[in-house]
Structures are given as structure tokens and as C-alpha cells.
């Protein structure tokens, strides 16, 4: 393999790099980030990304068309109200985003504006599109299951040829969320455990059968407000989770996110996957440093080879988590089980990182819920049946 020319190429040689395709801080379409910096594998979105894009004036027509379609089909989705259904329609991935054929003229037009950013990078997106369930359902297993199934049905409605194997549903890493993932797996719905800040959540998620976990390196608020700094980023949880999965033969992969700068991303080089916004990718691409210096930044072992992704991963632990999760003197981590023991999970999770993990999870879900409420209000304001 050729020597990387910059930090981004180095990261890509060790980690699957995914793109936040609805990044609102950079106009991906006009700057051709995927052409310049790709190829990338997966693309992801959440309620904050969606809302911040939908309020752009260029989406005014899209909002009205989405509201009209939601009214047209709401009779087929009795468990959800108009506003939520319209919100879900507005962020559905289209086949063109993932390299498939065209849909009908009406449906392509309906979602074409919202997905213009993703469509601009479609030649370089080869993997999955990730869509988050309503975060206000974070503590309802039944509602999350229904939401996940509905997202699959809506994609098939928008295009019968849509390849559902390329759709992954992002579910909060609560007890109720992971029980929903357990059921959704039995229904052939792929899931990712999001808003994850502890090994306890990582253990439960693997038992539930999620495809990915998404550890947030920082308090989510720090990625929205530069005045907020997380004094306790969870770099070591990323290393521990990946090592735990490999030692105990779980197929679940670790897809980290929420660094506040490129330097933090390099500290998890070697993780299975990392999702980054365009500005941080450009920051990495501008960094030209000796390979030895880049390797030393990583919390994973220094011998990062091409075989690293399929082998054992050693890391540096900070001692914040319990010894049975950190491992013994030989690095062997005890296999735990929470999937059928709600009381043990809740107690362990509440104690993780002296309560900070639970607090960060709650804060992240509250933030996403705030954007869900704003987006639904936006849809309600564009419901022409209620205007005039």
C-alpha cells in the first residue's frame, strides 16, 4: 500500500470513513466533497441535520409536497400523526442516493431537493443509509419497533425496488431501544445503537444484535456549541468495545462519531468505522505529518497494519470502567450479559463513568427530541389542508 499523503488518507487506510451527508455547515453539493475527499461508504442523518436543511428557503416547495403526500397516505399509517409521518417522508433515502435507478417522476421530484446533497456524492457512496427513529420514543420499545418497521415500509412505498439491505435504523441506546433492536433483528430490520457513552450500553447492544454501535466521543452538545467542552471524551470506550466484540466473536461493528476536531478523530484511528462531517474531513486532508507521528496518536495499538481490522485490538484504558470490562492483566475481557436482566443493566449503566454516561445519553436524546419537535412544527405549518 502506498504511503498516505495526508492524515485523511492515513485514517482511510485504517478505518472505514463515512460521511454525514446532511451536514449543514458545508454545502457538500457545491464543494464536491465526495469527489475531492472520497470515496466514502455509508451516509447518515439525524433530526438536527434534517431540520437545519429543511428550514433552508430552497426547500419551501419540498415541504409543501411532502405535507401533501403525508396527507394522501396517512390513512395507511394509523399509529402515527401527520406531522411525524411528513417528517419521516422528508428524510427517506432515495435509490439515487445509493446508486440505484430512478423512481417515478413525482416521487423523485418530491425528495430530490432534500436529497440533493446526498445525490451529489452518490457515485462514491457504496454502503448503507442510516436514518434515526423518533427520539421521543427512546423509552418505548413498542413505538420504536413500529417506527422501524414503518421506515422500511415507507422506503418500499417510495420505490418498490429499494434495496432494504442498505437501510439501517438508528435506535437510542436505552434499555427499551435495545429490546426493540432485538425484536427488529428477528424482523430482518438492521439497526445501529446511537447515543452510546458506556461499555454497559455496548454489551447490551451486541446482545440485541445491532449491526453497529455509535459511541459519541463527546457530549453531543459540544458539537453544537463551541463554548461547551467535554472534559471526559470516551476514547477508551471505543477501544474497549471493539476489543470486547472481537474477543467474544460478536459481529457488531463500532462506528464512532462526534469528535470536535480532527485531532480527536486520529485518536481512534483503527476503529471499524468513523462518521465525520465535511469540515473535519477537509481538516484531516490538510494535515501532512510523518506516519510515525500519526500512528502514535491512536488509542489503538501502534502496530496498525492492514490485518488490524480483523485481529485483536489492544488499547489504553483510563480505569474509569469496572475491572471486568477493562480486562485482566492479559487483556482478556469477561463476557457479560444484560439482555434478559433489566435491573442489572439499569444499575450498571447508572454507575458508568460515575453517572456521566447516563447523563450524556439523556442530554443527547433531549437535544435530538427538540429538533424532532421543531421539524414536526415545520411540517404542520406547511399543511395546506389547515391553511386558510
Short mmCIF file of C-alpha atoms in Angstrom, two decimals:
data_model
loop_
_atom_site.label_atom_id
_atom_site.label_comp_id
_atom_site.label_asym_id
_atom_site.label_seq_id
_atom_site.Cartn_x
_atom_site.Cartn_y
_atom_site.Cartn_z
CA UNK A 1 0.00 0.00 0.00
CA UNK A 2 1.31 3.46 -0.89
CA UNK A 3 2.36 5.78 1.91
CA UNK A 4 -0.55 8.11 2.80
CA UNK A 5 -0.12 11.71 1.63
CA UNK A 6 -2.11 13.22 4.49
CA UNK A 7 -3.97 12.40 7.70
CA UNK A 8 -7.24 11.62 5.90
CA UNK A 9 -5.58 9.04 3.66
CA UNK A 10 -3.92 7.55 6.73
CA UNK A 11 -7.30 7.34 8.52
CA UNK A 12 -8.89 5.71 5.48
CA UNK A 13 -6.13 3.09 5.45
CA UNK A 14 -7.13 2.02 8.99
CA UNK A 15 -10.82 2.85 9.31
CA UNK A 16 -13.98 2.89 7.18
CA UNK A 17 -14.74 6.59 6.77
CA UNK A 18 -18.40 7.55 6.47
CA UNK A 19 -19.94 10.91 5.67
CA UNK A 20 -22.63 12.91 7.39
CA UNK A 21 -24.44 13.59 4.11
CA UNK A 22 -26.79 16.21 5.58
CA UNK A 23 -24.00 18.28 7.11
CA UNK A 24 -25.40 21.82 7.26
CA UNK A 25 -22.11 23.61 7.96
CA UNK A 26 -20.74 22.91 4.47
CA UNK A 27 -22.54 22.90 1.16
CA UNK A 28 -21.40 19.47 0.07
CA UNK A 29 -23.07 19.70 -3.31
CA UNK A 30 -21.28 22.84 -4.41
CA UNK A 31 -17.94 21.94 -2.89
CA UNK A 32 -17.94 18.37 -4.24
CA UNK A 33 -16.55 16.99 -1.00
CA UNK A 34 -17.07 13.39 -2.03
CA UNK A 35 -15.21 13.84 -5.30
CA UNK A 36 -12.38 15.67 -3.57
CA UNK A 37 -12.01 13.51 -0.47
CA UNK A 38 -13.85 10.21 -1.05
CA UNK A 39 -14.74 7.55 -1.67
CA UNK A 40 -16.95 7.08 1.38
CA UNK A 41 -19.03 4.06 2.39
CA UNK A 42 -22.10 4.94 4.48
CA UNK A 43 -24.06 8.17 4.87
CA UNK A 44 -26.03 9.17 7.93
CA UNK A 45 -28.54 11.72 9.19
CA UNK A 46 -30.44 12.69 12.31
CA UNK A 47 -33.22 15.04 13.34
CA UNK A 48 -30.89 18.01 13.80
CA UNK A 49 -29.39 17.61 10.32
CA UNK A 50 -32.81 17.20 8.74
CA UNK A 51 -34.38 20.20 10.45
CA UNK A 52 -31.47 22.51 9.66
CA UNK A 53 -31.70 21.57 6.00
CA UNK A 54 -35.48 21.76 5.79
CA UNK A 55 -35.59 25.35 7.04
CA UNK A 56 -33.46 26.43 4.09
CA UNK A 57 -35.73 28.58 1.86
CA UNK A 58 -34.84 26.50 -1.20
CA UNK A 59 -36.83 23.62 0.34
CA UNK A 60 -40.12 25.57 0.59
CA UNK A 61 -41.70 23.69 -2.31
CA UNK A 62 -40.41 20.36 -0.98
CA UNK A 63 -42.08 20.95 2.37
CA UNK A 64 -45.46 21.56 0.77
CA UNK A 65 -45.18 18.49 -1.45
CA UNK A 66 -44.09 16.34 1.48
CA UNK A 67 -47.04 17.56 3.54
CA UNK A 68 -49.40 16.82 0.66
CA UNK A 69 -48.09 13.27 0.31
CA UNK A 70 -48.32 12.70 4.07
CA UNK A 71 -51.99 13.69 3.96
CA UNK A 72 -52.54 11.40 0.99
CA UNK A 73 -51.14 8.28 2.68
CA UNK A 74 -51.75 8.91 6.39
CA UNK A 75 -54.79 6.64 6.32
CA UNK A 76 -52.42 3.70 5.85
CA UNK A 77 -50.35 4.59 8.95
CA UNK A 78 -52.78 4.78 11.85
CA UNK A 79 -50.15 4.66 14.61
CA UNK A 80 -48.50 7.95 13.65
CA UNK A 81 -49.76 11.52 13.31
CA UNK A 82 -49.48 13.71 10.23
CA UNK A 83 -46.51 15.75 11.42
CA UNK A 84 -44.36 12.75 12.26
CA UNK A 85 -45.22 10.96 9.03
CA UNK A 86 -44.34 14.05 7.00
CA UNK A 87 -41.04 14.33 8.87
CA UNK A 88 -40.18 10.73 8.07
CA UNK A 89 -41.03 11.19 4.42
CA UNK A 90 -38.74 14.20 4.21
CA UNK A 91 -35.63 12.26 5.21
CA UNK A 92 -36.17 8.97 3.44
CA UNK A 93 -33.17 7.81 1.39
CA UNK A 94 -33.78 7.56 -2.31
CA UNK A 95 -32.28 4.91 -4.58
CA UNK A 96 -30.29 7.52 -6.46
CA UNK A 97 -28.56 8.40 -3.18
CA UNK A 98 -27.28 4.84 -3.06
CA UNK A 99 -26.57 4.32 -6.70
CA UNK A 100 -29.81 2.66 -7.84
CA UNK A 101 -32.15 3.55 -10.68
CA UNK A 102 -34.68 6.36 -10.94
CA UNK A 103 -38.07 6.41 -9.25
CA UNK A 104 -41.28 7.75 -10.70
CA UNK A 105 -41.16 11.39 -11.75
CA UNK A 106 -43.38 12.59 -8.89
CA UNK A 107 -41.52 10.79 -6.13
CA UNK A 108 -38.08 11.71 -7.44
CA UNK A 109 -39.18 15.36 -7.57
CA UNK A 110 -40.69 15.14 -4.11
CA UNK A 111 -37.48 14.07 -2.42
CA UNK A 112 -34.97 15.26 -4.97
CA UNK A 113 -34.41 18.63 -3.31
CA UNK A 114 -33.94 17.21 0.19
CA UNK A 115 -31.55 14.55 -1.06
CA UNK A 116 -29.63 16.85 -3.41
CA UNK A 117 -26.66 16.77 -1.06
CA UNK A 118 -26.62 13.00 -0.88
CA UNK A 119 -27.25 12.67 -4.62
CA UNK A 120 -24.19 14.79 -5.31
CA UNK A 121 -21.98 12.20 -3.63
CA UNK A 122 -23.89 9.11 -4.81
CA UNK A 123 -21.12 7.84 -7.12
CA UNK A 124 -18.87 7.48 -4.07
CA UNK A 125 -21.37 6.06 -1.57
CA UNK A 126 -21.30 2.28 -1.71
CA UNK A 127 -22.76 1.28 1.64
CA UNK A 128 -25.81 1.95 3.76
CA UNK A 129 -28.01 4.96 4.51
CA UNK A 130 -28.76 5.42 8.21
CA UNK A 131 -31.99 7.03 9.44
CA UNK A 132 -32.88 7.70 13.07
CA UNK A 133 -36.18 6.77 14.72
CA UNK A 134 -38.18 9.44 16.52
CA UNK A 135 -36.04 10.19 19.62
CA UNK A 136 -39.19 10.95 21.59
CA UNK A 137 -39.78 7.18 21.53
CA UNK A 138 -36.48 6.47 23.27
CA UNK A 139 -38.18 4.81 26.22
CA UNK A 140 -40.89 2.87 24.39
CA UNK A 141 -39.94 -0.49 22.92
CA UNK A 142 -43.28 -0.88 21.14
CA UNK A 143 -43.14 2.53 19.47
CA UNK A 144 -39.55 2.05 18.31
CA UNK A 145 -40.42 -1.30 16.74
CA UNK A 146 -43.38 0.26 14.94
CA UNK A 147 -41.25 3.23 13.84
CA UNK A 148 -38.52 0.99 12.46
CA UNK A 149 -40.96 -1.14 10.50
CA UNK A 150 -42.71 1.96 9.18
CA UNK A 151 -39.44 3.43 7.91
CA UNK A 152 -38.87 0.24 5.93
CA UNK A 153 -42.41 0.31 4.53
CA UNK A 154 -42.11 3.97 3.53
CA UNK A 155 -38.93 3.27 1.61
CA UNK A 156 -40.66 0.48 -0.27
CA UNK A 157 -43.62 2.78 -0.93
CA UNK A 158 -41.36 5.45 -2.38
CA UNK A 159 -39.63 2.89 -4.57
CA UNK A 160 -40.53 -0.82 -4.70
CA UNK A 161 -37.02 -1.58 -5.97
CA UNK A 162 -35.29 -0.01 -3.00
CA UNK A 163 -32.70 -2.41 -1.53
CA UNK A 164 -33.64 -2.56 2.13
CA UNK A 165 -30.36 -4.27 2.98
CA UNK A 166 -28.82 -0.81 2.54
CA UNK A 167 -31.07 0.83 5.12
CA UNK A 168 -30.05 0.84 8.79
CA UNK A 169 -32.29 2.25 11.52
CA UNK A 170 -30.59 4.29 14.24
CA UNK A 171 -32.05 3.49 17.68
CA UNK A 172 -31.23 5.16 21.04
CA UNK A 173 -29.05 3.05 23.35
CA UNK A 174 -31.66 2.83 26.11
CA UNK A 175 -32.89 -0.42 27.63
CA UNK A 176 -36.14 -0.04 25.69
CA UNK A 177 -34.29 0.83 22.49
CA UNK A 178 -32.08 -2.25 22.63
CA UNK A 179 -35.05 -4.52 23.34
CA UNK A 180 -36.63 -3.03 20.22
CA UNK A 181 -33.46 -3.79 18.25
CA UNK A 182 -33.66 -7.39 19.46
CA UNK A 183 -37.16 -7.70 18.01
CA UNK A 184 -36.35 -5.75 14.84
CA UNK A 185 -33.49 -8.12 14.09
CA UNK A 186 -35.96 -11.01 14.11
CA UNK A 187 -37.98 -8.99 11.56
CA UNK A 188 -34.89 -8.54 9.35
CA UNK A 189 -34.59 -4.84 10.13
CA UNK A 190 -30.99 -3.71 10.56
CA UNK A 191 -30.21 -1.36 13.42
CA UNK A 192 -27.49 0.85 14.90
CA UNK A 193 -27.28 1.73 18.60
CA UNK A 194 -26.84 5.50 18.74
CA UNK A 195 -26.22 7.95 21.64
CA UNK A 196 -23.88 5.42 23.26
CA UNK A 197 -21.49 6.50 26.02
CA UNK A 198 -20.64 3.36 28.03
CA UNK A 199 -19.46 -0.24 27.84
CA UNK A 200 -22.68 -1.32 29.52
CA UNK A 201 -24.63 0.00 26.53
CA UNK A 202 -22.13 -1.60 24.16
CA UNK A 203 -22.57 -5.02 25.78
CA UNK A 204 -26.36 -4.77 25.66
CA UNK A 205 -26.33 -3.59 22.04
CA UNK A 206 -24.24 -6.53 20.87
CA UNK A 207 -26.59 -8.96 22.61
CA UNK A 208 -29.54 -7.24 20.90
CA UNK A 209 -27.95 -7.93 17.52
CA UNK A 210 -27.30 -4.41 16.22
CA UNK A 211 -25.13 -4.08 13.12
CA UNK A 212 -23.27 -1.07 14.53
CA UNK A 213 -22.87 0.85 17.74
CA UNK A 214 -22.15 4.57 17.55
CA UNK A 215 -20.13 5.80 20.52
CA UNK A 216 -20.25 9.61 20.80
CA UNK A 217 -16.73 10.73 21.67
CA UNK A 218 -18.06 13.89 23.31
CA UNK A 219 -21.15 15.23 24.96
CA UNK A 220 -23.35 15.89 21.91
CA UNK A 221 -23.87 19.50 22.96
CA UNK A 222 -20.17 20.19 22.44
CA UNK A 223 -20.58 19.54 18.71
CA UNK A 224 -23.33 22.19 18.50
CA UNK A 225 -21.87 24.81 20.83
CA UNK A 226 -18.14 25.57 20.81
CA UNK A 227 -18.42 27.14 24.25
CA UNK A 228 -19.20 23.69 25.71
CA UNK A 229 -16.25 21.39 26.27
CA UNK A 230 -16.48 17.76 27.35
CA UNK A 231 -13.74 17.14 29.96
CA UNK A 232 -14.17 13.38 29.63
CA UNK A 233 -14.27 12.18 25.97
CA UNK A 234 -14.84 8.41 25.71
CA UNK A 235 -11.88 7.43 23.51
CA UNK A 236 -11.21 4.37 25.68
CA UNK A 237 -14.79 3.11 25.36
CA UNK A 238 -14.28 2.96 21.59
CA UNK A 239 -11.17 0.80 22.03
CA UNK A 240 -12.71 -1.37 24.74
CA UNK A 241 -15.92 -2.02 22.80
CA UNK A 242 -14.09 -3.08 19.66
CA UNK A 243 -11.76 -5.34 21.63
CA UNK A 244 -14.72 -6.84 23.53
CA UNK A 245 -16.59 -7.65 20.32
CA UNK A 246 -13.56 -9.24 18.71
CA UNK A 247 -12.65 -11.30 21.78
CA UNK A 248 -16.19 -12.63 22.12
CA UNK A 249 -16.92 -13.03 18.38
CA UNK A 250 -19.74 -10.52 18.11
CA UNK A 251 -20.39 -9.35 14.52
CA UNK A 252 -21.37 -5.88 15.77
CA UNK A 253 -19.03 -3.17 14.49
CA UNK A 254 -18.01 0.10 16.14
CA UNK A 255 -18.86 3.28 14.19
CA UNK A 256 -17.62 6.20 16.27
CA UNK A 257 -18.66 9.84 15.83
CA UNK A 258 -18.88 13.28 17.46
CA UNK A 259 -15.27 14.40 17.61
CA UNK A 260 -14.88 18.14 17.98
CA UNK A 261 -11.79 18.30 15.75
CA UNK A 262 -9.52 16.24 13.53
CA UNK A 263 -7.05 15.60 16.34
CA UNK A 264 -9.71 13.65 18.25
CA UNK A 265 -10.58 11.57 15.19
CA UNK A 266 -6.95 10.49 14.84
CA UNK A 267 -7.05 9.21 18.41
CA UNK A 268 -9.49 6.50 17.29
CA UNK A 269 -7.77 5.59 14.01
CA UNK A 270 -8.20 1.84 13.76
CA UNK A 271 -11.85 1.79 14.85
CA UNK A 272 -14.07 -0.17 12.46
CA UNK A 273 -15.74 2.99 11.12
CA UNK A 274 -15.91 6.70 11.78
CA UNK A 275 -18.60 9.17 10.65
CA UNK A 276 -17.36 12.71 10.04
CA UNK A 277 -18.73 15.99 8.70
CA UNK A 278 -17.13 17.56 5.65
CA UNK A 279 -15.22 20.28 7.50
CA UNK A 280 -13.38 17.77 9.66
CA UNK A 281 -12.57 15.66 6.61
CA UNK A 282 -11.01 18.68 4.98
CA UNK A 283 -9.07 19.42 8.14
CA UNK A 284 -7.66 15.90 8.04
CA UNK A 285 -6.83 16.21 4.35
CA UNK A 286 -4.82 19.36 5.06
CA UNK A 287 -2.69 17.67 7.74
CA UNK A 288 0.60 16.35 6.44
CA UNK A 289 2.67 14.67 9.14
CA UNK A 290 5.12 11.76 9.32
CA UNK A 291 3.48 8.35 9.53
CA UNK A 292 5.12 7.59 12.89
CA UNK A 293 3.54 10.69 14.41
CA UNK A 294 0.09 9.81 13.09
CA UNK A 295 0.33 6.24 14.39
CA UNK A 296 1.30 7.39 17.87
CA UNK A 297 -1.86 9.49 18.16
CA UNK A 298 -4.14 6.45 18.07
CA UNK A 299 -5.54 4.88 21.24
CA UNK A 300 -5.35 1.55 19.43
CA UNK A 301 -2.10 -0.35 19.42
CA UNK A 302 0.66 1.21 17.38
CA UNK A 303 1.17 -1.74 15.05
CA UNK A 304 -1.72 -0.67 12.84
CA UNK A 305 -1.42 -2.97 9.84
CA UNK A 306 -3.77 -3.98 7.07
CA UNK A 307 -4.60 -7.06 9.16
CA UNK A 308 -5.52 -4.89 12.16
CA UNK A 309 -9.22 -4.67 11.32
CA UNK A 310 -9.60 -8.45 11.53
CA UNK A 311 -7.42 -9.07 14.58
CA UNK A 312 -7.35 -8.38 18.29
CA UNK A 313 -7.24 -4.76 19.32
CA UNK A 314 -5.30 -3.57 22.32
CA UNK A 315 -5.92 -0.17 23.84
CA UNK A 316 -5.15 2.12 26.72
CA UNK A 317 -7.79 2.20 29.44
CA UNK A 318 -8.32 5.00 31.89
CA UNK A 319 -9.62 2.82 34.70
CA UNK A 320 -12.99 4.58 34.82
CA UNK A 321 -14.99 1.46 33.98
CA UNK A 322 -15.21 -1.71 36.04
CA UNK A 323 -12.30 -4.15 36.01
CA UNK A 324 -14.39 -6.94 34.48
CA UNK A 325 -14.93 -4.74 31.41
CA UNK A 326 -11.39 -3.35 31.23
CA UNK A 327 -9.98 -6.87 31.27
CA UNK A 328 -7.40 -8.80 33.28
CA UNK A 329 -3.64 -8.40 33.13
CA UNK A 330 -3.59 -10.37 29.88
CA UNK A 331 -6.17 -8.10 28.25
CA UNK A 332 -8.92 -10.75 28.36
CA UNK A 333 -12.32 -9.18 28.94
CA UNK A 334 -15.01 -11.12 30.80
CA UNK A 335 -18.14 -11.80 28.75
CA UNK A 336 -21.15 -10.13 30.34
CA UNK A 337 -24.89 -10.37 29.75
CA UNK A 338 -27.61 -7.80 30.30
CA UNK A 339 -30.15 -8.67 27.61
CA UNK A 340 -32.50 -10.53 29.98
CA UNK A 341 -31.64 -8.64 33.17
CA UNK A 342 -33.13 -5.16 33.10
CA UNK A 343 -32.39 -4.40 36.75
CA UNK A 344 -28.68 -5.24 36.43
CA UNK A 345 -28.33 -3.19 33.28
CA UNK A 346 -30.03 -0.12 34.70
CA UNK A 347 -27.92 -0.22 37.86
CA UNK A 348 -24.65 -0.75 35.97
CA UNK A 349 -25.48 1.95 33.42
CA UNK A 350 -26.40 4.46 36.12
CA UNK A 351 -22.96 3.92 37.69
CA UNK A 352 -20.95 4.02 34.45
CA UNK A 353 -18.34 6.78 34.46
CA UNK A 354 -19.76 7.98 37.80
CA UNK A 355 -23.13 8.68 36.22
CA UNK A 356 -21.79 10.77 33.35
CA UNK A 357 -22.67 8.19 30.68
CA UNK A 358 -26.35 8.21 31.60
CA UNK A 359 -26.39 11.99 31.83
CA UNK A 360 -24.80 12.39 28.36
CA UNK A 361 -27.24 9.89 26.86
CA UNK A 362 -30.20 11.77 28.31
CA UNK A 363 -28.87 15.13 27.13
CA UNK A 364 -28.28 13.82 23.61
CA UNK A 365 -31.78 12.38 23.37
CA UNK A 366 -33.26 15.63 24.67
CA UNK A 367 -31.36 17.60 22.04
CA UNK A 368 -32.50 15.32 19.20
CA UNK A 369 -36.06 15.41 20.56
CA UNK A 370 -36.02 19.22 20.47
CA UNK A 371 -35.17 19.08 16.76
CA UNK A 372 -37.85 16.44 16.16
CA UNK A 373 -40.42 18.79 17.69
CA UNK A 374 -39.17 21.71 15.58
CA UNK A 375 -39.29 19.63 12.40
CA UNK A 376 -42.81 18.42 13.10
CA UNK A 377 -43.93 22.00 13.71
CA UNK A 378 -42.40 22.95 10.37
CA UNK A 379 -44.39 20.22 8.66
CA UNK A 380 -47.57 21.33 10.40
CA UNK A 381 -47.02 24.89 9.18
CA UNK A 382 -46.84 23.58 5.62
CA UNK A 383 -50.02 21.51 5.79
CA UNK A 384 -52.14 23.24 3.16
CA UNK A 385 -55.28 21.46 4.37
CA UNK A 386 -55.07 23.51 7.58
CA UNK A 387 -54.21 26.82 5.96
CA UNK A 388 -56.96 29.26 5.11
#
